[in-house]
CSV table of N, CA and C in Angstrom, one decimal:
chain,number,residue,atom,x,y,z
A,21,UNK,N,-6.0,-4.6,-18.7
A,21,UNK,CA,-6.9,-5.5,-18.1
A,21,UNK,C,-6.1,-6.6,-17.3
A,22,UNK,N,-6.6,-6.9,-16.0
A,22,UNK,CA,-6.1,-8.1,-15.3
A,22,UNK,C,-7.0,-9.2,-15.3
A,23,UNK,N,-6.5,-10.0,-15.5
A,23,UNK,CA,-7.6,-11.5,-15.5
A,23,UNK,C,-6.6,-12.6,-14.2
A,24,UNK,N,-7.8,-12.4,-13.9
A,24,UNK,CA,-7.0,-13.8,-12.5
A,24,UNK,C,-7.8,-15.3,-12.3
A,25,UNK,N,-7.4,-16.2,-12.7
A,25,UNK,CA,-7.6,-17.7,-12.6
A,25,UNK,C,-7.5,-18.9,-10.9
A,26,UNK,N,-8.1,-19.1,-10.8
A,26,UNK,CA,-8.2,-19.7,-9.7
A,26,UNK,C,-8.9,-20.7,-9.1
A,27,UNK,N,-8.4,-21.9,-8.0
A,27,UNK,CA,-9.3,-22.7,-7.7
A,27,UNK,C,-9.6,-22.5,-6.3
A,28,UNK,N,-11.2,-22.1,-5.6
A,28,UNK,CA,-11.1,-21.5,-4.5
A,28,UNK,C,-11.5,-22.2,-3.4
A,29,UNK,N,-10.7,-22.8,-2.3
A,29,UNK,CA,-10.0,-23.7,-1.6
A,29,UNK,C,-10.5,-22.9,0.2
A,30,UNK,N,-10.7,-24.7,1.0
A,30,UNK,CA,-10.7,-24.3,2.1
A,30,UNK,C,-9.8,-23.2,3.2
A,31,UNK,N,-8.6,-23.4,2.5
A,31,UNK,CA,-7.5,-22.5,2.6
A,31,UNK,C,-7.9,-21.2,2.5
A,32,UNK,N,-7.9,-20.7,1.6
A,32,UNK,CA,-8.6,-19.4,0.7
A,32,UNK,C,-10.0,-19.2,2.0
A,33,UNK,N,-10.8,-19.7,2.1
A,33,UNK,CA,-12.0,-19.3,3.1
A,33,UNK,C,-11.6,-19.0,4.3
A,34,UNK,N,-10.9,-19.8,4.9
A,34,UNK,CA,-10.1,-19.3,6.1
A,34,UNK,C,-9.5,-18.1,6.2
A,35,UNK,N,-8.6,-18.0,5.7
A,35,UNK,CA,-7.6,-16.6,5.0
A,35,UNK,C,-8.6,-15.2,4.9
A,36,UNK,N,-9.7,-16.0,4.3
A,36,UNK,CA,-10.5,-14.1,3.8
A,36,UNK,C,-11.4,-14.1,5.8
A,37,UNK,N,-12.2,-15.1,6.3
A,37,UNK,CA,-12.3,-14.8,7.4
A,37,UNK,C,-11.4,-13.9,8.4
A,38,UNK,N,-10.4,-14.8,8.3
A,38,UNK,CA,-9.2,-14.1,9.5
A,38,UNK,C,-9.0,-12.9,9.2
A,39,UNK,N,-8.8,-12.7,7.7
A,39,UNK,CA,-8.8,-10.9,7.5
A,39,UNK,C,-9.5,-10.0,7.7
A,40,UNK,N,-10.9,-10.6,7.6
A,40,UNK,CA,-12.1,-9.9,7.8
A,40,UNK,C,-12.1,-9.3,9.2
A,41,UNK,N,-11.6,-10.5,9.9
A,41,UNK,CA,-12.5,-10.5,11.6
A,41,UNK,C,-10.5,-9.9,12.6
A,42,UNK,N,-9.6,-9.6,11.8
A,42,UNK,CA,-8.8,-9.8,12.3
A,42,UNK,C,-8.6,-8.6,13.8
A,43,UNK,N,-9.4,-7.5,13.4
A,43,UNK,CA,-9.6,-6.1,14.6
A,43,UNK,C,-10.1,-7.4,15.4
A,44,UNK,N,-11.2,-7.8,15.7
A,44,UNK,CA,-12.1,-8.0,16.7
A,44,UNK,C,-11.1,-8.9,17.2
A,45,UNK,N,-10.7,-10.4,16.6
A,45,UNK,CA,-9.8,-11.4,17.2
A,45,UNK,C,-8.7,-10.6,18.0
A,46,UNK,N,-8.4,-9.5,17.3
A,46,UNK,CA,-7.1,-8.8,18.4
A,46,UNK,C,-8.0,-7.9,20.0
A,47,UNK,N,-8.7,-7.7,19.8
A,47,UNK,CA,-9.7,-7.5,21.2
A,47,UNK,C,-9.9,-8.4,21.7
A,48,UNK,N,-10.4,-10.0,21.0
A,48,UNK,CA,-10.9,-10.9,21.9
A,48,UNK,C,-9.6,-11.4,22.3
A,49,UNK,N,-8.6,-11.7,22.0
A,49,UNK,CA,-7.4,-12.3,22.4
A,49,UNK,C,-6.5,-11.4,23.3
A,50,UNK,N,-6.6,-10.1,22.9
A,50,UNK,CA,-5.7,-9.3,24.3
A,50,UNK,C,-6.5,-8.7,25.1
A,51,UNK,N,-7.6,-8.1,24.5
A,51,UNK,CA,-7.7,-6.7,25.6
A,51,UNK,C,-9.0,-7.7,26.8
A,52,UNK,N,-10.1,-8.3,26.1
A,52,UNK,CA,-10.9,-9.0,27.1
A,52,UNK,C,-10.2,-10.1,28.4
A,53,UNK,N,-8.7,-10.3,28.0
A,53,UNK,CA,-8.6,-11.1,29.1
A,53,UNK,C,-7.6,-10.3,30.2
A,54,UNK,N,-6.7,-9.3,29.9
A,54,UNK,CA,-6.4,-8.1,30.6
A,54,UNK,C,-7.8,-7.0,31.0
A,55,UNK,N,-8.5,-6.7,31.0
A,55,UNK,CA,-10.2,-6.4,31.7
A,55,UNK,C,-10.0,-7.3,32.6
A,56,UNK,N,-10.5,-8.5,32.5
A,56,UNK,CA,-10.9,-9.8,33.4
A,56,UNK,C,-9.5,-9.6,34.5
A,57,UNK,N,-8.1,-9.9,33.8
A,57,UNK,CA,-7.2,-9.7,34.3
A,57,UNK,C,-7.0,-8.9,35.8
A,58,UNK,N,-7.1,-7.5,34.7
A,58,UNK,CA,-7.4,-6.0,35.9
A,58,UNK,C,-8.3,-6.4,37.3
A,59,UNK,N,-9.2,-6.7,36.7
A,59,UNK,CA,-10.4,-6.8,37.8
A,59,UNK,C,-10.0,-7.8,38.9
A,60,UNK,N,-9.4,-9.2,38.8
A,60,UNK,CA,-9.2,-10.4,39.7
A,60,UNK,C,-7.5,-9.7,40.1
A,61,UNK,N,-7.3,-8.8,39.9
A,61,UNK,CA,-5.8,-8.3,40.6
A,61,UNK,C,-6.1,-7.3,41.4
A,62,UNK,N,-7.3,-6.5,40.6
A,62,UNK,CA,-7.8,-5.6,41.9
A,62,UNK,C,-8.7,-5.5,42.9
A,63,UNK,N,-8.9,-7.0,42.9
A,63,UNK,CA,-9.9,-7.6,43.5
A,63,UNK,C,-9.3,-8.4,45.0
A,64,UNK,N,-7.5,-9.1,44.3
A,64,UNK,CA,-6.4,-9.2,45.2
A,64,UNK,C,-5.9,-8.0,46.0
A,65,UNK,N,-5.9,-6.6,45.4
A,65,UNK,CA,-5.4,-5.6,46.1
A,65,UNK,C,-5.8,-5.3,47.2
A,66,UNK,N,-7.5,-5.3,46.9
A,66,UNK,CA,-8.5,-4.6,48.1
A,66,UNK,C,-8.7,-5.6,49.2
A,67,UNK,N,-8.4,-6.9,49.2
A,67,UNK,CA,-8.7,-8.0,50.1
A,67,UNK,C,-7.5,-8.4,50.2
A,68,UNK,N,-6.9,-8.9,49.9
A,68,UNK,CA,-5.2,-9.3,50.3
A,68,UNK,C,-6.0,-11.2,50.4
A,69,UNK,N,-6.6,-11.1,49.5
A,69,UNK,CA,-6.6,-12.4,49.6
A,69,UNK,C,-6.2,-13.6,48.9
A,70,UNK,N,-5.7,-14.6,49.1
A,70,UNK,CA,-4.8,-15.3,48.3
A,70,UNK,C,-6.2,-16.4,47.1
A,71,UNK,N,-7.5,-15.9,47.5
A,71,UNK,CA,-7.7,-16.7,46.2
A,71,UNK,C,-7.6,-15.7,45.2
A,72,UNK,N,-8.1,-14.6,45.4
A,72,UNK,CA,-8.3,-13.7,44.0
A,72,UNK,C,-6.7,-13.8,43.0
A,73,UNK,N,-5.7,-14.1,43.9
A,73,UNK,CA,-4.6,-14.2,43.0
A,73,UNK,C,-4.3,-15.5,42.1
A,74,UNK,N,-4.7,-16.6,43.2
A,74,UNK,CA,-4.9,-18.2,42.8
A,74,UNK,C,-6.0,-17.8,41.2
A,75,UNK,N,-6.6,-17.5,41.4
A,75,UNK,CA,-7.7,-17.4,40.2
A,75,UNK,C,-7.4,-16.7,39.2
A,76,UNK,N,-6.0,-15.8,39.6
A,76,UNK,CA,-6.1,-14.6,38.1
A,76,UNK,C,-5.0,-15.6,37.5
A,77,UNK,N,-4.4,-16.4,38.6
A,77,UNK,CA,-3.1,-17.0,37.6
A,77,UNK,C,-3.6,-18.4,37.0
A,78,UNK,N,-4.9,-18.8,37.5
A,78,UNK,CA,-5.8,-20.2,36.5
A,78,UNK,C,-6.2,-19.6,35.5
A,79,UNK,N,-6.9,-18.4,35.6
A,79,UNK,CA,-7.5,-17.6,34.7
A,79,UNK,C,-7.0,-17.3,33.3
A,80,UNK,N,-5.7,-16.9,33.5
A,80,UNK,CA,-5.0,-16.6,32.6
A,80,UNK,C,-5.2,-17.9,31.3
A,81,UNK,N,-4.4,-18.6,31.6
A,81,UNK,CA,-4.0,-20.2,30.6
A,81,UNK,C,-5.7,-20.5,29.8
A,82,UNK,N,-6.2,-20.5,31.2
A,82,UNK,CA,-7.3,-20.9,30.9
A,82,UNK,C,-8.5,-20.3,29.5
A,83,UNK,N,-8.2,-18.8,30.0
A,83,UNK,CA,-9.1,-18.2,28.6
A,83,UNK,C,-8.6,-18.0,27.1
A,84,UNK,N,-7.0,-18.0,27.6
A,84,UNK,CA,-6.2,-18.1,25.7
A,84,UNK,C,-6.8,-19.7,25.6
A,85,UNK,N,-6.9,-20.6,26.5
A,85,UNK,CA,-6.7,-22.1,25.6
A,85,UNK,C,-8.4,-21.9,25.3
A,86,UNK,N,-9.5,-21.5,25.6
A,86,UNK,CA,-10.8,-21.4,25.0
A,86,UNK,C,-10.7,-20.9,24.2
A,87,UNK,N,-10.3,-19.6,24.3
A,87,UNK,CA,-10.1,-18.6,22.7
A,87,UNK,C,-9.8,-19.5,21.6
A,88,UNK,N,-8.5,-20.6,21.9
A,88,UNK,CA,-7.8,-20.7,21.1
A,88,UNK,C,-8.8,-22.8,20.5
A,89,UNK,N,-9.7,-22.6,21.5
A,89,UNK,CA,-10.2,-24.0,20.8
A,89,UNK,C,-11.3,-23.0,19.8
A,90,UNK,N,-11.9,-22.2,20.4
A,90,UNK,CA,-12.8,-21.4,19.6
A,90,UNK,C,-12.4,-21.0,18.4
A,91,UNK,N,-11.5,-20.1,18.0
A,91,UNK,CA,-11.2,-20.1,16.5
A,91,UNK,C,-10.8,-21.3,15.7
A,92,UNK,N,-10.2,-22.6,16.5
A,92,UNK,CA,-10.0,-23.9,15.8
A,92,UNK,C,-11.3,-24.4,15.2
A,93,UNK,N,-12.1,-24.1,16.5
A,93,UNK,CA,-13.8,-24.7,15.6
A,93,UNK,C,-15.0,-23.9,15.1
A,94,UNK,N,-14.1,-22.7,14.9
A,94,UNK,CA,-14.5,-21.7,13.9
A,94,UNK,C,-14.5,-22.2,12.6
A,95,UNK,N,-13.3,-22.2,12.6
A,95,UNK,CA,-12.5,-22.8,11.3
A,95,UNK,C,-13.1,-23.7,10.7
A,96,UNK,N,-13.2,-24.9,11.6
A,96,UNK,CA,-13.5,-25.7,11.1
A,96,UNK,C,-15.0,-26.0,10.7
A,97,UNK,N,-16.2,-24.9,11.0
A,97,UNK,CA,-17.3,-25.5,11.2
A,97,UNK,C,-17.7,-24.2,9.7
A,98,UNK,N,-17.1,-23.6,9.5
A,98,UNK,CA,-16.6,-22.7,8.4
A,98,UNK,C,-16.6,-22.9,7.2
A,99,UNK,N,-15.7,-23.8,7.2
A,99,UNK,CA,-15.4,-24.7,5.6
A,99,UNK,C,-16.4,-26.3,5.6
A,100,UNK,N,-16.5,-26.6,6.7
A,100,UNK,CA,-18.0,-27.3,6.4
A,100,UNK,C,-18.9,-27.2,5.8
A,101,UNK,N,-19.2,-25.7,6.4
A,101,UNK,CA,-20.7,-25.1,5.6
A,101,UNK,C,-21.0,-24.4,4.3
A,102,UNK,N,-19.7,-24.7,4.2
A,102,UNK,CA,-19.1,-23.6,2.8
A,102,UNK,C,-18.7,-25.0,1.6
A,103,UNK,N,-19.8,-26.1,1.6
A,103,UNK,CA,-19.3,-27.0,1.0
A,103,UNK,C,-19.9,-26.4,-0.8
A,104,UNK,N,-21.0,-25.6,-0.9
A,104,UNK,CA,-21.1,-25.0,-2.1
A,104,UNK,C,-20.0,-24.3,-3.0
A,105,UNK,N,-19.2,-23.7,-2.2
A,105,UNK,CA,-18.7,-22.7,-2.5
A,105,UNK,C,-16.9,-23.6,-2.9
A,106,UNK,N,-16.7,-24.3,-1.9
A,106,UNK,CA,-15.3,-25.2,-2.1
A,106,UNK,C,-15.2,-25.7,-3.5
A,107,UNK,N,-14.3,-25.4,-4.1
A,107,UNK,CA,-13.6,-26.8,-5.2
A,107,UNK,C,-14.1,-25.8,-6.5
A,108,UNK,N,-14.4,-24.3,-6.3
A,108,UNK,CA,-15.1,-23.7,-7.5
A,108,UNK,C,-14.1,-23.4,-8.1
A,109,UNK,N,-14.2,-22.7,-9.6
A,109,UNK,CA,-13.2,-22.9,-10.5
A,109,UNK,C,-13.5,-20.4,-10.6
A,110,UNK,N,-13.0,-19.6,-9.9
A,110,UNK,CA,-13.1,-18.7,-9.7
A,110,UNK,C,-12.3,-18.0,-11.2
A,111,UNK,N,-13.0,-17.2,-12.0
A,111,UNK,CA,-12.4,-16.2,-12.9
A,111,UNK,C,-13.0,-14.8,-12.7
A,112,UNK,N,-12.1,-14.0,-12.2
A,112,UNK,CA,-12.1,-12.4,-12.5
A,112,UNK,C,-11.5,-11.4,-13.0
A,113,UNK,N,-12.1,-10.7,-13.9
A,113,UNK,CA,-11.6,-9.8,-14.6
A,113,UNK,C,-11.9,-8.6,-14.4
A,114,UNK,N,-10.8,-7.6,-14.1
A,114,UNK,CA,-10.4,-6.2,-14.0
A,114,UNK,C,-10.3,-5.5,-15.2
A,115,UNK,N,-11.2,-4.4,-16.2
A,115,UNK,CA,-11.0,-3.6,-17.0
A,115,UNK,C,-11.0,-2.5,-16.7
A,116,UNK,N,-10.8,-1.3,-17.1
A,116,UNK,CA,-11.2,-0.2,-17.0
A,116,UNK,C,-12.6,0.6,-16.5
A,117,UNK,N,-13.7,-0.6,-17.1
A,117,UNK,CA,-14.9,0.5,-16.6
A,117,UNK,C,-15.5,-0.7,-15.7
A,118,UNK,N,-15.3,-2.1,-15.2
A,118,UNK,CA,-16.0,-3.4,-14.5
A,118,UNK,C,-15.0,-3.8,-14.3
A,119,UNK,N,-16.0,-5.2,-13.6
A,119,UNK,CA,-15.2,-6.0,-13.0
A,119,UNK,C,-16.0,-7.1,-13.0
A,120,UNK,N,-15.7,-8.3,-13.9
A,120,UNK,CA,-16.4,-9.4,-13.9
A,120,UNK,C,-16.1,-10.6,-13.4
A,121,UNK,N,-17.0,-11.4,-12.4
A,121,UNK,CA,-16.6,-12.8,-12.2
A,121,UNK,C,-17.4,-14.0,-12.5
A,122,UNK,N,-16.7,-14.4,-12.5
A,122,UNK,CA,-17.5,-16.0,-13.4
A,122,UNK,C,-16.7,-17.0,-12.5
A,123,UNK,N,-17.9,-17.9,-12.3
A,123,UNK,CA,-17.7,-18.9,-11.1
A,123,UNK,C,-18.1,-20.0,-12.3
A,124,UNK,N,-17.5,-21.6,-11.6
A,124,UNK,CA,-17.8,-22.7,-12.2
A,124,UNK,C,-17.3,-23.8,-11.2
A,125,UNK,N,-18.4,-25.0,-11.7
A,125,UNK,CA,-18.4,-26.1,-10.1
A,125,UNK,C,-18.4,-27.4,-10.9
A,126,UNK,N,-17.7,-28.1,-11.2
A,126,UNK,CA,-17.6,-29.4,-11.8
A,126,UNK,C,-18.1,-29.5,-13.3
A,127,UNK,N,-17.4,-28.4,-13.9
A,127,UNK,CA,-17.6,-27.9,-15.8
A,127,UNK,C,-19.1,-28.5,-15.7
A,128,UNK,N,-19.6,-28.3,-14.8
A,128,UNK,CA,-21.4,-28.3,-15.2
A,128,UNK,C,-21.9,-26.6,-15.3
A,129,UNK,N,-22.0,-26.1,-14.3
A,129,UNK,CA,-22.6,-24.5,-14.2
A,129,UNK,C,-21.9,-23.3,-14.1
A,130,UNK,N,-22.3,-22.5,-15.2
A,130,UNK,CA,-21.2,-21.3,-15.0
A,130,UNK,C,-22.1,-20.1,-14.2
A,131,UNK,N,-21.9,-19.5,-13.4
A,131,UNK,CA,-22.6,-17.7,-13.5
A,131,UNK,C,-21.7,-16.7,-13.3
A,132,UNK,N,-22.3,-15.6,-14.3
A,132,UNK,CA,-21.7,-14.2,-14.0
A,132,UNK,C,-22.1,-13.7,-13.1
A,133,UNK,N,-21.3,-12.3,-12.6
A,133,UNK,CA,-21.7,-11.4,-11.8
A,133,UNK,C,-21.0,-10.6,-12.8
A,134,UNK,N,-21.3,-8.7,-12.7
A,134,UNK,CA,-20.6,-7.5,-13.2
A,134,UNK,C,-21.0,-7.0,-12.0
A,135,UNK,N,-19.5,-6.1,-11.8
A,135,UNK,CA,-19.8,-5.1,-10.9
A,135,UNK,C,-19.1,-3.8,-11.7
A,136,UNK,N,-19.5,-2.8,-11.1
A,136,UNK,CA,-18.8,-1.7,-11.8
A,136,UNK,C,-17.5,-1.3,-10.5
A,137,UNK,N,-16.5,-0.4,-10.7
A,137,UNK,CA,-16.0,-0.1,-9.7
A,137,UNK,C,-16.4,1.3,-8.8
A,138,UNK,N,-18.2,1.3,-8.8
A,138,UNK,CA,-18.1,2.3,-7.5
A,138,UNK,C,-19.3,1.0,-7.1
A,139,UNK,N,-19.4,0.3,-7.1
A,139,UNK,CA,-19.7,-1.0,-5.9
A,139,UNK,C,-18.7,-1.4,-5.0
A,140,UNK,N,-17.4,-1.1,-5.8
A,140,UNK,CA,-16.4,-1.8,-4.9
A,140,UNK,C,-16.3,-1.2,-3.3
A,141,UNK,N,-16.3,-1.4,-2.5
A,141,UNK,CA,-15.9,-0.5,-0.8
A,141,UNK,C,-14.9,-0.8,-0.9
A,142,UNK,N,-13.4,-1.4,-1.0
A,142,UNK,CA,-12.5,-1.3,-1.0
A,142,UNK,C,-11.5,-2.6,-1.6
A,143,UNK,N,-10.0,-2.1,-1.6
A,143,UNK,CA,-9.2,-3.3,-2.0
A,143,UNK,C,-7.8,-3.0,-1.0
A,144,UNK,N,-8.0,-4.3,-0.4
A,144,UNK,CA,-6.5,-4.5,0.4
A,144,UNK,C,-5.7,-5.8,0.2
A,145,UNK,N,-4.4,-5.6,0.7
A,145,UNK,CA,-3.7,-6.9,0.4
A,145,UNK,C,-2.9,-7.5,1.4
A,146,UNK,N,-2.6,-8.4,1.8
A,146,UNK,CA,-1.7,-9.4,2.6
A,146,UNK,C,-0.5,-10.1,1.8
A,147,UNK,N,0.6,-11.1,2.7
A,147,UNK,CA,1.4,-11.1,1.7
A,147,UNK,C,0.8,-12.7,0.7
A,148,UNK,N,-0.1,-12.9,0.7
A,148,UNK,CA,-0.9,-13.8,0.1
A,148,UNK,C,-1.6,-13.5,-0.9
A,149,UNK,N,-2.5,-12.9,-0.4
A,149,UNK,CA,-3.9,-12.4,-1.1
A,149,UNK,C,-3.9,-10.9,-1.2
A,150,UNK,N,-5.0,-10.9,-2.7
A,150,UNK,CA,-5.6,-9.6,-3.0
A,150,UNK,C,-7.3,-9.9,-2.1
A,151,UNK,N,-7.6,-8.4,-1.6
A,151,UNK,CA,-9.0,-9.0,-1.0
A,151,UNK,C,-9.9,-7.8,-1.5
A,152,UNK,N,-10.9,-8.2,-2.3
A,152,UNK,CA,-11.4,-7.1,-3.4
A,152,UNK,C,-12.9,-7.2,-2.4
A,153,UNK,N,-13.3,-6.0,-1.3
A,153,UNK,CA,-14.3,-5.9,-0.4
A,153,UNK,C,-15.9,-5.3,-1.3
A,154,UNK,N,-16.9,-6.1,-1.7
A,154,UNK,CA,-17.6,-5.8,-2.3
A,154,UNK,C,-18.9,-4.9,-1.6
A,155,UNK,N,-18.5,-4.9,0.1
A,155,UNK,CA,-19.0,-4.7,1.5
A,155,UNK,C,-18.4,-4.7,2.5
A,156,UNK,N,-18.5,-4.2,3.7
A,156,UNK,CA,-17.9,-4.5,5.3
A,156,UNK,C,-17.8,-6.2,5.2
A,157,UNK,N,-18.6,-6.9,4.8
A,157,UNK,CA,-18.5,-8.5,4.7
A,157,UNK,C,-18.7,-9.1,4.0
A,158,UNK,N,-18.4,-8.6,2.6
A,158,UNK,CA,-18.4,-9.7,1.8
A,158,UNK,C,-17.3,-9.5,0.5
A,159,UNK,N,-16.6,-10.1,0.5
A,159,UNK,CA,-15.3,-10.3,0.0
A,159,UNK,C,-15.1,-11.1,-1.4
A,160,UNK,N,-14.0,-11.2,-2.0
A,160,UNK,CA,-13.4,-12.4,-3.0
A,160,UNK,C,-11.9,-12.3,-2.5
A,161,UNK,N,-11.5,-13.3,-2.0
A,161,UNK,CA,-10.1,-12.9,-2.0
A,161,UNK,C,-9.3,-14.0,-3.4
A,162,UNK,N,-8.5,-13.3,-3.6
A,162,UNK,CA,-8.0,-13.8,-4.5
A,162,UNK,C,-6.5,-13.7,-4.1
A,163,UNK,N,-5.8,-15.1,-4.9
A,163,UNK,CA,-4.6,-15.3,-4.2
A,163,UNK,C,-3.5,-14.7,-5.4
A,164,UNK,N,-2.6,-14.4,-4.8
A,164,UNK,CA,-1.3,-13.7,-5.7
A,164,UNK,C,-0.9,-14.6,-6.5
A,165,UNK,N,-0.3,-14.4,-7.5
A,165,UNK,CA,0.4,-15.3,-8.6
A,165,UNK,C,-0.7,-15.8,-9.3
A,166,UNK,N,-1.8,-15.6,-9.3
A,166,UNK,CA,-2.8,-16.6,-9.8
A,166,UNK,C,-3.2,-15.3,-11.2
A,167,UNK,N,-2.9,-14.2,-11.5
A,167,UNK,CA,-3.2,-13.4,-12.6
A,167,UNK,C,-2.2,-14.0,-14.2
A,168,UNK,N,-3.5,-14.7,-14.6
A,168,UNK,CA,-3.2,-14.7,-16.2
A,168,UNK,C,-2.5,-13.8,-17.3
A,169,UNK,N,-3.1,-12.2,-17.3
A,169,UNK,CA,-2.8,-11.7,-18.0
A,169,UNK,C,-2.2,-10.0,-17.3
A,170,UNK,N,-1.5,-9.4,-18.2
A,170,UNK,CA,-1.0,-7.8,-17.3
A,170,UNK,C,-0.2,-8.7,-16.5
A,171,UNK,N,0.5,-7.6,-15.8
A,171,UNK,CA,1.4,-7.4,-15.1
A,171,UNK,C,1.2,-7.1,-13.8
A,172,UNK,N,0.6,-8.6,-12.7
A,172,UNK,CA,0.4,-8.5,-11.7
A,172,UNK,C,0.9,-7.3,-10.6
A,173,UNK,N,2.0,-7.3,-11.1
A,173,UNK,CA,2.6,-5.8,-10.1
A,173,UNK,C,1.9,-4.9,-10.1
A,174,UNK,N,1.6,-4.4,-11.5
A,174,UNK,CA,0.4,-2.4,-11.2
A,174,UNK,C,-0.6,-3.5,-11.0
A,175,UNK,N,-1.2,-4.7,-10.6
A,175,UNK,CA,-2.6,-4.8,-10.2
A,175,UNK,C,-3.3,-4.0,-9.2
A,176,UNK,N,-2.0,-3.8,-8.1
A,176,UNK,CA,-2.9,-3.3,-6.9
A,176,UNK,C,-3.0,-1.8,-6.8
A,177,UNK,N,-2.3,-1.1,-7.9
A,177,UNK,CA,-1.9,0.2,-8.3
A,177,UNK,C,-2.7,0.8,-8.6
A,178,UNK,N,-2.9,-0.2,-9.6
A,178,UNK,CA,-4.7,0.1,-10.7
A,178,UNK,C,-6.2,-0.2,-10.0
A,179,UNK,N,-6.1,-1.1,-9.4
A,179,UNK,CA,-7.3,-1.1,-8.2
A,179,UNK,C,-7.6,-0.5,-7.6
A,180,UNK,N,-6.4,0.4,-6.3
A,180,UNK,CA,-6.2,1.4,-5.8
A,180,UNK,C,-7.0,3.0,-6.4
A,181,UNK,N,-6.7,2.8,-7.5
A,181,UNK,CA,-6.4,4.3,-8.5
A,181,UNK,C,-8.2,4.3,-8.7
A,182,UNK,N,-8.4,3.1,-9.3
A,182,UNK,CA,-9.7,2.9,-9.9
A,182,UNK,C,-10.6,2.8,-8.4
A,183,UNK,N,-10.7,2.7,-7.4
A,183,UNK,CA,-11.2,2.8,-5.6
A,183,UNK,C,-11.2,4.5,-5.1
A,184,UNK,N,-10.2,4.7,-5.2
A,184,UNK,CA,-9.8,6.3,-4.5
A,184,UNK,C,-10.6,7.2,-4.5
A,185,UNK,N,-11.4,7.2,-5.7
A,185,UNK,CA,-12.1,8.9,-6.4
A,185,UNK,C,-14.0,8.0,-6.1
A,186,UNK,N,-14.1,6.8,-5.9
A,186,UNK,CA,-15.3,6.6,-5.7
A,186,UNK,C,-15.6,7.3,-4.2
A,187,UNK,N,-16.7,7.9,-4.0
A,187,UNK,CA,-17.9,8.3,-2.5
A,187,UNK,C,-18.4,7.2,-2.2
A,188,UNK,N,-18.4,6.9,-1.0
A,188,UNK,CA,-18.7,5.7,0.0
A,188,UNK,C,-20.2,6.2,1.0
């Protein structure tokens, strides 16, 4: 059995996002502004004209620094809304045949969940976090070092093992 202890933090929310969304962010950050790119350079080729080039070199700066206010107020508008969920006191446990979590929010209210492990869709890891996928989008991530009991090391071994043989 693994048992993992935790307190689950704006940090932690951010972290399981960016994982989640990390394919798409790498489309919206390289490939849609090389498209745009392509187009205002071949747009310079066929005319020889000096705005279409004036525009691909504004262009450029221009849509990383949107991109890059957009994920800042991603973030930020993220852990705002997620004011339920901040400051909870997260326990989950890994046995053999489940997997239980118990949440708690200012030693006032506790609730269970059980899941069995062919609910799980998958388990991956970063060098932070374990991210135990209960769906395409909806997650627990849980941070490394935070297991109570066992031997954090086979955790991901054993999750792996216990994932593999489930049909999706």
């Amino acid at each position: 059995m693994f048992e993992f202890v935790y307190d689950f933090d704006a940090e932690m929310m951010i972290a399981a996002k960016n994982f989640m969304l990390k394919k798409y962010l790498i489309a919206l950050k390289i490939i849609l502004p090389v498209i745009v790119s392509l187009s205002f350079l071949n747009e310079y080729l066929k005319t020889r004209e000096i705005k279409s080039l004036i525009t691909l070199i504004i262009f450029l700066p221009f849509c990383y620094f949107i991109l890059f206010i957009a994920s800042k107020l991603s973030n930020k508008s993220s852990v705002k809304n997620s004011g339920n969920t901040i400051g909870m006191k997260i326990n989950i446990q890994f046995t053999d045949s489940n997997i239980v979590v118990k949440t708690r929010k200012d030693n006032s209210f506790e609730t269970s969940q059980e899941y069995e492990w062919k609910d799980i869709y998958k388990i991956v890891q970063n060098d932070l976090y374990y991210f135990v996928y209960l769906s395409k989008t909806r997650l627990y991530s849980i941070p490394k070092g935070s297991c109570i009991s066992g031997n954090e090391v086979g955790f991901f071994q054993f999750a792996e093992n216990k994932t593999k043989n489930v049909e999706r």
